[in-house]
CSV table of C-alpha atoms in Angstrom, one decimal:
chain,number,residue,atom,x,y,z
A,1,UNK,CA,-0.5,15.8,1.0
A,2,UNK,CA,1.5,15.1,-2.1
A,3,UNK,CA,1.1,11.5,-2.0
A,4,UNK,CA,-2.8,11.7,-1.6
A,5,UNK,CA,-2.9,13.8,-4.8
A,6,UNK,CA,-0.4,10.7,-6.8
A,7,UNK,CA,-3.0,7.9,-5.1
A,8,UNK,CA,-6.1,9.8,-5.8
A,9,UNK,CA,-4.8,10.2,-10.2
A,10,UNK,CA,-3.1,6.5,-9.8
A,11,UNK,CA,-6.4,5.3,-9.4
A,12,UNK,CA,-8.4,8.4,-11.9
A,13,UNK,CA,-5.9,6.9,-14.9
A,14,UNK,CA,-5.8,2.8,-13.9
A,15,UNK,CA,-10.1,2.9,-13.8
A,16,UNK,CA,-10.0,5.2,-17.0
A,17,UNK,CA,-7.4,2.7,-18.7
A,18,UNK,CA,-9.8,-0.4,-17.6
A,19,UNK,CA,-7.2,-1.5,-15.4
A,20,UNK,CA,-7.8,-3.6,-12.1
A,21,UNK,CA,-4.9,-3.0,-9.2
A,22,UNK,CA,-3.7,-6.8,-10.0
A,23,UNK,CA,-3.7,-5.7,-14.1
A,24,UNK,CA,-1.6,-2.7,-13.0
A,25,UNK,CA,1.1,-4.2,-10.7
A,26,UNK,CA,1.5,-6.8,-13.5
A,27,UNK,CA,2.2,-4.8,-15.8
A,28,UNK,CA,4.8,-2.4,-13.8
A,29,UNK,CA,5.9,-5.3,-11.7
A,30,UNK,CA,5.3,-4.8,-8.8
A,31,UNK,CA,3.2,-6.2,-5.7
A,32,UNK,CA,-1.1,-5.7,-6.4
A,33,UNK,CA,-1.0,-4.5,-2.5
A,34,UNK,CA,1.8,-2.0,-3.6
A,35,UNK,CA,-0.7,0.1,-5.7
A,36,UNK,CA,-3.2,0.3,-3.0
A,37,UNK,CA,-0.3,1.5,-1.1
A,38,UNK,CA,0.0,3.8,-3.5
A,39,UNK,CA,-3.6,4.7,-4.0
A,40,UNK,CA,-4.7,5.4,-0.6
A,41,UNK,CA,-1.9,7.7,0.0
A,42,UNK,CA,0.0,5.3,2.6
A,43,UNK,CA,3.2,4.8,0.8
A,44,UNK,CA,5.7,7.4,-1.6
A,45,UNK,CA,6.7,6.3,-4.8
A,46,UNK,CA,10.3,6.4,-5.9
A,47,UNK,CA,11.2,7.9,-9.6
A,48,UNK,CA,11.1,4.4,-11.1
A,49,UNK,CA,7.8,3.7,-9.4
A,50,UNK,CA,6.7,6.8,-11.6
A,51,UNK,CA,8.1,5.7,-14.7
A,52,UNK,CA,6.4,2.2,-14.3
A,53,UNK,CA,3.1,3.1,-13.7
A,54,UNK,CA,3.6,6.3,-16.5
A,55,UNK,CA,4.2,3.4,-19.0
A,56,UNK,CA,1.7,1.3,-17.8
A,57,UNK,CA,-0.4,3.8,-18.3
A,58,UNK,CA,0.3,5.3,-21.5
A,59,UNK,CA,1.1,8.5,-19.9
A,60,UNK,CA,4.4,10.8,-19.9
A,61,UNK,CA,6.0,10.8,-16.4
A,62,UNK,CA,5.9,14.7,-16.9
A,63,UNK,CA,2.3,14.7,-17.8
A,64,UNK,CA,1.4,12.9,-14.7
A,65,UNK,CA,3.3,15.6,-12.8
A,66,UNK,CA,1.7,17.8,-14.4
A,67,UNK,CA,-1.4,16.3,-13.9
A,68,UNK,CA,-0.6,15.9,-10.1
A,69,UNK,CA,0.5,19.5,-9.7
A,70,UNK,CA,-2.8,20.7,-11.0
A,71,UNK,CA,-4.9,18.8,-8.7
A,72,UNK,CA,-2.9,19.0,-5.7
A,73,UNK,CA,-3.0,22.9,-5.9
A,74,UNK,CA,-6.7,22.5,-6.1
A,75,UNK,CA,-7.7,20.5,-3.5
A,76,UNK,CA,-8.6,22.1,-0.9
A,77,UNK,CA,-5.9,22.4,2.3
A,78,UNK,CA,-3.6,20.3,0.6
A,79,UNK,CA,-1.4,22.8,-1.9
A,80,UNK,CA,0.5,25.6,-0.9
């Protein structure tokens, strides 16, 4: 599932950037509960959800794409 893949590098780049969830939604403003929407796969991100946490982040939405393209074709199950 696509949206396990965004929660499971979400989280990989918020712990690597030092970030806490609260830190995070801060920053992108939006709701602390939100990201572990996000995280855990439970809720889709819209384009601007992308673009927040990219910047948050430090990260190019198309990197983080990328990024999630990679992993979800090599988790097992999940890509096509």
């Amino acid at each position: 599932m696509a949206e396990k893949t965004f929660g499971v590098l979400l989280q990989e780049l918020r712990k690597e950037k030092g970030l806490s969830q609260e830190e995070l939604a801060y920053q992108c403003c939006l709701d602390r509960t939100y990201i572990s929407l996000l995280e855990t796969g439970r809720r889709i991100p819209t384009i601007t959800t992308l673009f927040k946490v990219s910047a948050a982040l430090e990260i190019r939405p198309e990197a983080f794409i990328a990024r999630m393209e990679v992993n979800y074709h090599n988790s097992p199950g999940d890509g096509e």
